[in-house]
mmCIF file of C-alpha atoms (C1' of nucleotides) in Angstrom:
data_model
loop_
_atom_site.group_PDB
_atom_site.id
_atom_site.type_symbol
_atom_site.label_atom_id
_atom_site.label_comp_id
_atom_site.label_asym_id
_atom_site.label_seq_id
_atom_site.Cartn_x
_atom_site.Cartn_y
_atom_site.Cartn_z
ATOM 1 C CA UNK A 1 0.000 0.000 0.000
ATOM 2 C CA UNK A 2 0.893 3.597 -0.791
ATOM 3 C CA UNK A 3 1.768 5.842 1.698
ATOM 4 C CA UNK A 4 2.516 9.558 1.844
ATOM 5 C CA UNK A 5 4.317 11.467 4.208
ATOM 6 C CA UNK A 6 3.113 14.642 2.586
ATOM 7 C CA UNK A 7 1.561 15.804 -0.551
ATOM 8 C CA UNK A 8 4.621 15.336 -2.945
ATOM 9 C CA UNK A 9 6.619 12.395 -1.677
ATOM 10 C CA UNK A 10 4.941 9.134 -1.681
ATOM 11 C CA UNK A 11 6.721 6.331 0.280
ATOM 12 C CA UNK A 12 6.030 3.001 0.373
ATOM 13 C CA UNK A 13 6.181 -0.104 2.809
ATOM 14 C CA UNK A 14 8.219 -2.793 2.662
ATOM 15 C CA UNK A 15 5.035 -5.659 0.947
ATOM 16 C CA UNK A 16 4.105 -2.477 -1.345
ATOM 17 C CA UNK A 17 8.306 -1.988 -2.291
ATOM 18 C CA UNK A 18 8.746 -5.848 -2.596
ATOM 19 C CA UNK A 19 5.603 -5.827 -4.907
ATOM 20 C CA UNK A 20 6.744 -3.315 -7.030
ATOM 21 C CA UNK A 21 10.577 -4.241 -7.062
ATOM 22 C CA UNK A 22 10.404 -7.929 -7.597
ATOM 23 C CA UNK A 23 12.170 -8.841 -4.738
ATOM 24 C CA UNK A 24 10.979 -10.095 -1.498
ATOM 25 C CA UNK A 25 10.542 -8.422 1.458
ATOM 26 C CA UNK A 26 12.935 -10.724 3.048
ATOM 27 C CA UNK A 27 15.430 -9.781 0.551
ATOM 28 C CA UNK A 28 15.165 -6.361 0.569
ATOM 29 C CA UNK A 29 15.892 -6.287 4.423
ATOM 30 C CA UNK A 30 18.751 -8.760 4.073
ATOM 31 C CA UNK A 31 20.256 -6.329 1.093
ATOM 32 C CA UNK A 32 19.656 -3.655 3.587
ATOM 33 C CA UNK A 33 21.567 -5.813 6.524
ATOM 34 C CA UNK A 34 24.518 -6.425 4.200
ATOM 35 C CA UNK A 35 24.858 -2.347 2.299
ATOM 36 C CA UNK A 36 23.337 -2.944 -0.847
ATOM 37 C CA UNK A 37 20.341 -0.555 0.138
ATOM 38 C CA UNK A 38 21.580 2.695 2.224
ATOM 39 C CA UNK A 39 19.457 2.235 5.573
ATOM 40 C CA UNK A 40 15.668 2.845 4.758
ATOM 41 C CA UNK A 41 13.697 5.787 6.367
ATOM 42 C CA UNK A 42 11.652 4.495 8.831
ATOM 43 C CA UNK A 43 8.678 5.372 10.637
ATOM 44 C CA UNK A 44 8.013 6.893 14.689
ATOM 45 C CA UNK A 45 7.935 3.139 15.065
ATOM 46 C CA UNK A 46 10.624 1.741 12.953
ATOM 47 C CA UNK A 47 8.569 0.488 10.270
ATOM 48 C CA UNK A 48 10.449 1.104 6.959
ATOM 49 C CA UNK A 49 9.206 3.273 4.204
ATOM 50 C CA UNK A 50 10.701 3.067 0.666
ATOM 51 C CA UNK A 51 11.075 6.236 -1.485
ATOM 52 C CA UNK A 52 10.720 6.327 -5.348
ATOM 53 C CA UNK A 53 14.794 6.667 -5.475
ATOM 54 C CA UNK A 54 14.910 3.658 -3.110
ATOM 55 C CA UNK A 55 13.116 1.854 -6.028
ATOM 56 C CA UNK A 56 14.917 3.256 -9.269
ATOM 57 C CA UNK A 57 18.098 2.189 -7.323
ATOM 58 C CA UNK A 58 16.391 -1.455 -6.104
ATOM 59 C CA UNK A 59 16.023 -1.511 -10.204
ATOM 60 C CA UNK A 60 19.297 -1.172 -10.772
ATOM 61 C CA UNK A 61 20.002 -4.174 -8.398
ATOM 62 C CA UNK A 62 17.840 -6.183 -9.713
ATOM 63 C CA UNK A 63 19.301 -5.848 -13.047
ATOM 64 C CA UNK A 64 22.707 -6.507 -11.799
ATOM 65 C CA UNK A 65 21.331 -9.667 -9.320
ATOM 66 C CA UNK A 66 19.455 -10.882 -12.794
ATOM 67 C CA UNK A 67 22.191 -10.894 -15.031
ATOM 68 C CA UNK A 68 24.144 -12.721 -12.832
ATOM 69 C CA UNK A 69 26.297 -10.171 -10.728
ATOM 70 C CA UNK A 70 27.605 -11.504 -7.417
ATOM 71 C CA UNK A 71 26.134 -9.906 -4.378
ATOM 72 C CA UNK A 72 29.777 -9.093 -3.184
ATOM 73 C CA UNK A 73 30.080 -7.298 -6.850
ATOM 74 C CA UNK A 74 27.138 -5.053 -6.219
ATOM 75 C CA UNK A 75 28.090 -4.090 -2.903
ATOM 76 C CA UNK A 76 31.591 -2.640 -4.401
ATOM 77 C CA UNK A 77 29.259 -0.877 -6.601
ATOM 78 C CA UNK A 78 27.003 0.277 -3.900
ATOM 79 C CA UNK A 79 29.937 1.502 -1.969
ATOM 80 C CA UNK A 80 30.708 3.476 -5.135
ATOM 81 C CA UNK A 81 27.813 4.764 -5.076
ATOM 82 C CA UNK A 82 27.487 5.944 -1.946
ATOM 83 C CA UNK A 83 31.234 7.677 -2.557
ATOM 84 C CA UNK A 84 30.126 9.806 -4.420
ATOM 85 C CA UNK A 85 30.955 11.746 -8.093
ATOM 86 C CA UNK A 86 34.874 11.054 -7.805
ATOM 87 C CA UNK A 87 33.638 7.522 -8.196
ATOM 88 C CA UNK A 88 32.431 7.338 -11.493
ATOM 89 C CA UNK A 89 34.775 6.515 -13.601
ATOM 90 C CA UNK A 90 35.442 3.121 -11.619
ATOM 91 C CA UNK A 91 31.690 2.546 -11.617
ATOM 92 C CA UNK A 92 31.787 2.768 -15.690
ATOM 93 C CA UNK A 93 34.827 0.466 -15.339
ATOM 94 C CA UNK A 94 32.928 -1.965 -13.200
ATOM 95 C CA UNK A 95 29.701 -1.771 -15.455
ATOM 96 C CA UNK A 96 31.708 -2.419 -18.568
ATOM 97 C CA UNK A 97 33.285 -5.522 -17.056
ATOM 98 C CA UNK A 98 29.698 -6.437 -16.187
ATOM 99 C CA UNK A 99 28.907 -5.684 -19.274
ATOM 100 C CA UNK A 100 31.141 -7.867 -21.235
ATOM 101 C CA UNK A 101 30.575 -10.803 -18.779
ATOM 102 C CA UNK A 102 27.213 -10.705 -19.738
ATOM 103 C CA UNK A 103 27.865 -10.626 -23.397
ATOM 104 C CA UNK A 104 30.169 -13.386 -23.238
ATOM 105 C CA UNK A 105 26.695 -15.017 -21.084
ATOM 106 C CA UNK A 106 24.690 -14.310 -24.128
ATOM 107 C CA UNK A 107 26.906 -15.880 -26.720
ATOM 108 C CA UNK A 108 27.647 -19.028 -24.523
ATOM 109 C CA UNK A 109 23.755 -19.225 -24.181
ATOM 110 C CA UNK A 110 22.866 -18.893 -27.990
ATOM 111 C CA UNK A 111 25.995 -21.527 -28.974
ATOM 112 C CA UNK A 112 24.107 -23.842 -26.743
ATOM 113 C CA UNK A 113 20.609 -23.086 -27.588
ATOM 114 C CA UNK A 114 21.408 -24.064 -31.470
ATOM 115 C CA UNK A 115 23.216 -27.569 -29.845
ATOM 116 C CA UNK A 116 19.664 -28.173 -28.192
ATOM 117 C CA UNK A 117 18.033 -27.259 -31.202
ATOM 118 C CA UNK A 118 20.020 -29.871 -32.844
ATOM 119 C CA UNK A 119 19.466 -32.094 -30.820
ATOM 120 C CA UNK A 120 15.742 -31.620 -31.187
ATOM 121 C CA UNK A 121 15.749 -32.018 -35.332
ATOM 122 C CA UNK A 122 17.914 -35.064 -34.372
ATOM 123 C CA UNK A 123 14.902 -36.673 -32.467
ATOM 124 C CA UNK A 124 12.327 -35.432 -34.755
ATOM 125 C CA UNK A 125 14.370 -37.516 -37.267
ATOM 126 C CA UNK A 126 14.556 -40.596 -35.735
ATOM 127 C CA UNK B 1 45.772 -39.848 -20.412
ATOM 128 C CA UNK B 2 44.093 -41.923 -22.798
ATOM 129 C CA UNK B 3 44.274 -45.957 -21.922
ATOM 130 C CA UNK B 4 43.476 -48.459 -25.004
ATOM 131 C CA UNK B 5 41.584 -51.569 -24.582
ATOM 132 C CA UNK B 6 42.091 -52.874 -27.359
ATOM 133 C CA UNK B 7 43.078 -51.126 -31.033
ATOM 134 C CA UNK B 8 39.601 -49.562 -31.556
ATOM 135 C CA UNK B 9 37.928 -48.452 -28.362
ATOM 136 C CA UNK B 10 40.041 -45.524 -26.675
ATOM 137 C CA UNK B 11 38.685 -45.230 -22.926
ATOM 138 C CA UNK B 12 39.938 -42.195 -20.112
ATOM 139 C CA UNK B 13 40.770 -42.426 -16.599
ATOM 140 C CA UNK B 14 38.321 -40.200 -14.606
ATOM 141 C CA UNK B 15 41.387 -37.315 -15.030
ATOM 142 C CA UNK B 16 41.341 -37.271 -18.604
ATOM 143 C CA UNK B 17 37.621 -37.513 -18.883
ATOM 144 C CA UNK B 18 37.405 -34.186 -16.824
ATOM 145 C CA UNK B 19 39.461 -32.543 -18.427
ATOM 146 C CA UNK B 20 37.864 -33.266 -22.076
ATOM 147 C CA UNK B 21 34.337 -32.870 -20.919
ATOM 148 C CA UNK B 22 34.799 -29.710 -19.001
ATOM 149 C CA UNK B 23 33.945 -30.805 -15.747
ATOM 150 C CA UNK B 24 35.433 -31.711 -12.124
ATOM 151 C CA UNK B 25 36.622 -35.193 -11.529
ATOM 152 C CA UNK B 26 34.546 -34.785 -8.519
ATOM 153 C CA UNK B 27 31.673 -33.771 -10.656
ATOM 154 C CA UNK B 28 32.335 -36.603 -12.802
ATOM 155 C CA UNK B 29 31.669 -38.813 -9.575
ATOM 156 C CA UNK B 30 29.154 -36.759 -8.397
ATOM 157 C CA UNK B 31 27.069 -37.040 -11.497
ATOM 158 C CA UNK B 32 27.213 -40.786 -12.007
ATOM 159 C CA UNK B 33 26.549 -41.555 -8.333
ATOM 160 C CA UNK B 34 22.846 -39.706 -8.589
ATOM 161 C CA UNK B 35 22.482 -41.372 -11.828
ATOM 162 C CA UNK B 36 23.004 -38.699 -14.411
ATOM 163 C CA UNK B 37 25.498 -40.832 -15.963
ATOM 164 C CA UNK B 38 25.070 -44.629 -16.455
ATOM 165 C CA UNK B 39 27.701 -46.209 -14.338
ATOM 166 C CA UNK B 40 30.826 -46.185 -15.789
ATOM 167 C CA UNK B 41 32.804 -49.264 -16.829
ATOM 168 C CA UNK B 42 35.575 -50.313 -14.864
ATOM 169 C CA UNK B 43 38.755 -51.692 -14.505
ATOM 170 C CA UNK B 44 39.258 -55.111 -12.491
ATOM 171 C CA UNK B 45 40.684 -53.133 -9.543
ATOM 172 C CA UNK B 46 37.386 -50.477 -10.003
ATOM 173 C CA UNK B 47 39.401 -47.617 -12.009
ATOM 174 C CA UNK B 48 36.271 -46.266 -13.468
ATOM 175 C CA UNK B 49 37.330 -46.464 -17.778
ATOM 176 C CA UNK B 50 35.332 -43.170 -20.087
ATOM 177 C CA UNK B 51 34.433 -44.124 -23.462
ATOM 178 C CA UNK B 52 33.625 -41.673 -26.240
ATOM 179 C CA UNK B 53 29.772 -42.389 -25.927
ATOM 180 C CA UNK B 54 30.257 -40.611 -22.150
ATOM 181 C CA UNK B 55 32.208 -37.996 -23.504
ATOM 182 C CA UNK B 56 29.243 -37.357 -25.673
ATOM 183 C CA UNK B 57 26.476 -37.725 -23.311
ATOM 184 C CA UNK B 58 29.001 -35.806 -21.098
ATOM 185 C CA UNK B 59 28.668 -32.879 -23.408
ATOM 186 C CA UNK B 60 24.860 -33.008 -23.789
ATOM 187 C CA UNK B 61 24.782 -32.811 -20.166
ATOM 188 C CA UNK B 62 26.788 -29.696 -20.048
ATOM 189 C CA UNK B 63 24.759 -28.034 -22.461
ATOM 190 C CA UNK B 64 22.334 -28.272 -20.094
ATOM 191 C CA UNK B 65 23.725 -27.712 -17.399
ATOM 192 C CA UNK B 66 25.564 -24.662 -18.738
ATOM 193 C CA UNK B 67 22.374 -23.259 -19.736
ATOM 194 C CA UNK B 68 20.813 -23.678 -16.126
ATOM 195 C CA UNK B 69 18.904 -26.827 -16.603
ATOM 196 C CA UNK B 70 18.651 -28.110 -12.774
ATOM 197 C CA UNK B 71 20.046 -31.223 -12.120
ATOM 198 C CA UNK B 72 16.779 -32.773 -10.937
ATOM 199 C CA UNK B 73 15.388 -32.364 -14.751
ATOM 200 C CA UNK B 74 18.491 -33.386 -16.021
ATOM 201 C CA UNK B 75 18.421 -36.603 -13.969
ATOM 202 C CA UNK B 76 14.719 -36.875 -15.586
ATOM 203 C CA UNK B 77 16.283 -36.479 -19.154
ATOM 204 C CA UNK B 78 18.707 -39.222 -18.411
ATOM 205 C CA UNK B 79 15.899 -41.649 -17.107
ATOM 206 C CA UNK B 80 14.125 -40.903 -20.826
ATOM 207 C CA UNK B 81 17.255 -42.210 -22.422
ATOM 208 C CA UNK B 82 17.824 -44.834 -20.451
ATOM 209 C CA UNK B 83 13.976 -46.252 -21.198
ATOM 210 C CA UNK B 84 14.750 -46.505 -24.874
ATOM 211 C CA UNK B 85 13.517 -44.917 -27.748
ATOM 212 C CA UNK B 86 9.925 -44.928 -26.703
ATOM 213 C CA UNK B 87 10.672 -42.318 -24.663
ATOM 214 C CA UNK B 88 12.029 -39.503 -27.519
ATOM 215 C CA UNK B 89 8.786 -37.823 -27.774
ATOM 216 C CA UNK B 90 8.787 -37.181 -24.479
ATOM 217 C CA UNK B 91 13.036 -35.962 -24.777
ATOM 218 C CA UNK B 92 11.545 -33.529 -27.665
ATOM 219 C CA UNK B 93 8.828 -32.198 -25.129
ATOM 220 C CA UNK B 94 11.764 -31.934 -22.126
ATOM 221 C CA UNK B 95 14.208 -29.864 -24.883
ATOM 222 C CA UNK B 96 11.824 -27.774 -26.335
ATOM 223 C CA UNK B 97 10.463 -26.773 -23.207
ATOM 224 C CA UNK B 98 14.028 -26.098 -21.957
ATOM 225 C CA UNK B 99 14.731 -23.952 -25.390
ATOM 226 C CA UNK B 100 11.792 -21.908 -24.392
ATOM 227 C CA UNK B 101 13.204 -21.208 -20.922
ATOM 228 C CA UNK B 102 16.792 -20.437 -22.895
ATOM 229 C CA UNK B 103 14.836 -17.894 -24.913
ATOM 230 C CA UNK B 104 13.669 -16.103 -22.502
ATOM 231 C CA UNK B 105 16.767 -15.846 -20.594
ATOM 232 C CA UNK B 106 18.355 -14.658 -23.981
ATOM 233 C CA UNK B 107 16.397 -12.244 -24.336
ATOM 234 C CA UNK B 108 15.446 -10.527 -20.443
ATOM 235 C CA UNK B 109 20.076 -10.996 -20.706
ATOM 236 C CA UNK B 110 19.434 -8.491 -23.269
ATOM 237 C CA UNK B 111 17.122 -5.969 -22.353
ATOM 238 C CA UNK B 112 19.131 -5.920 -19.343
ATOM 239 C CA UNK B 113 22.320 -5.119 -21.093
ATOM 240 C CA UNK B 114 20.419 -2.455 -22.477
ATOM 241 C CA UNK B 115 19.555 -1.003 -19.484
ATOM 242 C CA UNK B 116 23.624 -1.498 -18.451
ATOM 243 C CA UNK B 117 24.317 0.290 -21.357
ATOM 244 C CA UNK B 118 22.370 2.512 -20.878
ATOM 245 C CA UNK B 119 23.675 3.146 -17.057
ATOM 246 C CA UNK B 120 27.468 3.591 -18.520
ATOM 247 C CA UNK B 121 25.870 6.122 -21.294
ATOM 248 C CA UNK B 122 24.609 7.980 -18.556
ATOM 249 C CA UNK B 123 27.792 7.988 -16.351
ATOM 250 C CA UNK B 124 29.816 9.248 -19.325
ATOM 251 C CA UNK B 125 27.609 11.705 -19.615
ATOM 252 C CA UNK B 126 28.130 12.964 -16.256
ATOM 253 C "C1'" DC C 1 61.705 -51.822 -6.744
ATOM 254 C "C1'" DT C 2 60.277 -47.564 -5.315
ATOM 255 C "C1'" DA C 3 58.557 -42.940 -5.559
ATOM 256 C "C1'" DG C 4 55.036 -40.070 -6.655
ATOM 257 C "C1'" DG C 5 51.059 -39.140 -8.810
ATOM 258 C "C1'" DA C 6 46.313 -40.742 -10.058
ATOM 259 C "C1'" DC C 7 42.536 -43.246 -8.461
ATOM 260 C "C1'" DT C 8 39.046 -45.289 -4.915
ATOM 261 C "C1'" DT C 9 35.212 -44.693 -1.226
ATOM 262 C "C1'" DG C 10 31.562 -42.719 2.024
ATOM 263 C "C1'" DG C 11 30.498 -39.013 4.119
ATOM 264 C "C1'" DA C 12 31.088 -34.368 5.733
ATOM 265 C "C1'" DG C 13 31.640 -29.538 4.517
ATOM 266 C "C1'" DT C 14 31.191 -25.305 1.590
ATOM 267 C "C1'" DG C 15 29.429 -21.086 -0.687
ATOM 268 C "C1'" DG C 16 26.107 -18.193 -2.321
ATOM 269 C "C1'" DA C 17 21.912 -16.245 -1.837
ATOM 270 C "C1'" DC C 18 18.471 -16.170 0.231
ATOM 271 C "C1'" DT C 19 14.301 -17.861 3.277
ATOM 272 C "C1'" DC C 20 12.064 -18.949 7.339
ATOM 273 C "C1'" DC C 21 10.970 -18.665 12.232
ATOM 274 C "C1'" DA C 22 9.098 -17.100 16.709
ATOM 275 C "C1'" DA C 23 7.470 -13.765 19.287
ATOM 276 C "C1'" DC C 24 6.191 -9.706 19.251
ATOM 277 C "C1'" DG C 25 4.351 -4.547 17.954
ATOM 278 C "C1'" DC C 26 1.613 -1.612 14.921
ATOM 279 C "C1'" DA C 27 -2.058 -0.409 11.454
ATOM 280 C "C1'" DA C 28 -6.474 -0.226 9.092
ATOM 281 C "C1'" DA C 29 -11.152 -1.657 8.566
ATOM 282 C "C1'" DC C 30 -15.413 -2.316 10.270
ATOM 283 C "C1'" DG D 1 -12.024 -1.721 20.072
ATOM 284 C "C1'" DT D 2 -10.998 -5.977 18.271
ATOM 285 C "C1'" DT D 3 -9.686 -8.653 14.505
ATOM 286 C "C1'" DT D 4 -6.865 -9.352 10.622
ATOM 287 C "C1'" DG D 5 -2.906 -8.710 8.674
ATOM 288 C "C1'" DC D 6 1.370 -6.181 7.882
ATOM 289 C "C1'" DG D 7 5.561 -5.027 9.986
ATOM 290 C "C1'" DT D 8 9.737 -5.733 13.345
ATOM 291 C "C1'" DT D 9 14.082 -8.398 15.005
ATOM 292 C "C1'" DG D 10 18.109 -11.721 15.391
ATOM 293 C "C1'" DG D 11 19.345 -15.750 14.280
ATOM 294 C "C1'" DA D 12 18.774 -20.265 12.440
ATOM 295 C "C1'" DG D 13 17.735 -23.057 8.441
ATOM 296 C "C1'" DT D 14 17.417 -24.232 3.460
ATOM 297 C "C1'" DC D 15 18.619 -25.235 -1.135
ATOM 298 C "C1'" DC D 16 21.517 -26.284 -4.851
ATOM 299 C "C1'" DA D 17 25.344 -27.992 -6.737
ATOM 300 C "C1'" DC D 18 29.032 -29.208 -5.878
ATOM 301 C "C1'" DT D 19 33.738 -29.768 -3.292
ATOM 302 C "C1'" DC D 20 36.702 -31.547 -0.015
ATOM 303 C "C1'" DC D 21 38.576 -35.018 3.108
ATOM 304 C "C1'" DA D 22 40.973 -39.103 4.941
ATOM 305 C "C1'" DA D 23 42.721 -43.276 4.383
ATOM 306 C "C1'" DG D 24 43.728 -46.273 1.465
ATOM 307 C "C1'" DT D 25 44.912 -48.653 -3.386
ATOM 308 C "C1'" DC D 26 46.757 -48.545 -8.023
ATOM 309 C "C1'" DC D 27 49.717 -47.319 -11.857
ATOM 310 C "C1'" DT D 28 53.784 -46.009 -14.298
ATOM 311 C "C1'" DA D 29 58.310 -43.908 -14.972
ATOM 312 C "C1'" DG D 30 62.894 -44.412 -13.951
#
DNA sequence: CTAGGACTTGGAGTGGACTCCAACGCAAAC
DNA sequence: GTTTGCGTTGGAGTCCACTCCAAGTCCTAG
C-alpha cells in the first residue's frame, strides 16, 4: 500500500516496495543488513518506508542480481555509489566488465541453444 | 591420459575424462553416483574407464547444465534415455520446453544489457 | 623396486543467496 | 475496540550444486 508522508513524496512499505521491485521483502531487508540498500527511512515506530529513489536504485540491483552479478560485486558498486561523483569513472569500469561478462553469457547461451536445437531435429528424425 | 583396450575403443581415466568434458573429476563422480550418468565401466581393480559415448552424453549434459537446466530435470532427461527410444517424444517435449526457458533468458540478458548500457551512457555523460 | 602421482570410497563440509521462524508490535477496517 | 494482517528483530535453516577429506589402493616412470 501507498503511503505519503506529505503531498509530494509518496513512500512506500516494505510488501508495497517488494511488490513493485520484484524482490521479497525478506530480501530487501537482508540487502539492507549487508549495504546494498543505504538504511531505509523508517517510521516513529521503525517500520520502513521506501522512497521512489529507493526503487529506481532497487532496479538497478535487480538488473545486476538478474544478469548474474555476485552480491559481493554489487556491494563494491554500492559503496561506489554511496562515494560519491569522484567515483564514477570506476563505476563505468565496473559496469563495462559487467557488461562484457554478460555478453560473453549471451553468446555461450545462444551456442548452446542451437546444440539443443540440434538435438531436437535429431529426435524429430529418428 | 588416454588408456586403449584394445586397437579400436580408446577409454579415459576419470582425469582425462574431466578434463575433455569440461567438468570436475569430482563432478564426474558426483554425477554418475545420482544417476546422471550410467555407471561407468571399470577396470578389475574399479578404475572407473570413459568411453567416447560418455564424452558425448558428457557434453549433452553440459549443455544443459551450462544453460541452467537443474540437475533434478536433467536426472529426468537421463531416465528418458535410459527407457529406450519410446521415450524420444517425451526428450523432444523436455528440450523444447528447456529452449523456451533459454529464450527467454536470452532475451530478459538483453534488455538488461540495455539497461547497463544505458547506465554507462549515462555515467559518461556525467 | 620404489617414488610419486592418479585413483578409490563414504560421508562431511562449503558457498552463495536467500528464506524462514518465533514472538512480538503496529495499522487499518469495520 | 478488536480482529486481521502487515511489519519488526536476530538468528537459524534451506537449497543447490558441488567440493573436499581421509585413508587407502593402483599405476607407471625411472
Amino acid at each position: 500500500m501507498l503511503v505519503a508522508d506529505n503531498a509530494t513524496a509518496p513512500t512506500y512499505t516494505i510488501g508495497e516496495c517488494a511488490r513493485r521491485s520484484g524482490f521479497t521483502m525478506d530480501t530487501l531487508r537482508y540487502y539492507e543488513r549487508i549495504g546494498l540498500i543505504d538504511d531505509v527511512r523508517r517510521t516513529a515506530t521503525g517500520q520502513r518506508r521506501f522512497t521512489d529513489a529507493d526503487l529506481e536504485w532497487l532496479g538497478t540491483l535487480k538488473c545486476l542480481r538478474d544478469t548474474g552479478m555476485p552480491v559481493e560485486q554489487m556491494a563494491r558498486f554500492a559503496d561506489l555509489v554511496r562515494e560519491g561523483d569522484h567515483t564514477i569513472p570506476e563505476r563505468i569500469r565496473l559496469l563495462e566488465e559487467h557488461r562484457v561478462a554478460v555478453d560473453e553469457r549471451m553468446a555461450d547461451l545462444a551456442a548452446k541453444r542451437d546444440y539443443i536445437s540440434g538435438k531436437i531435429d535429431y529426435y524429430r528424425s529418428v
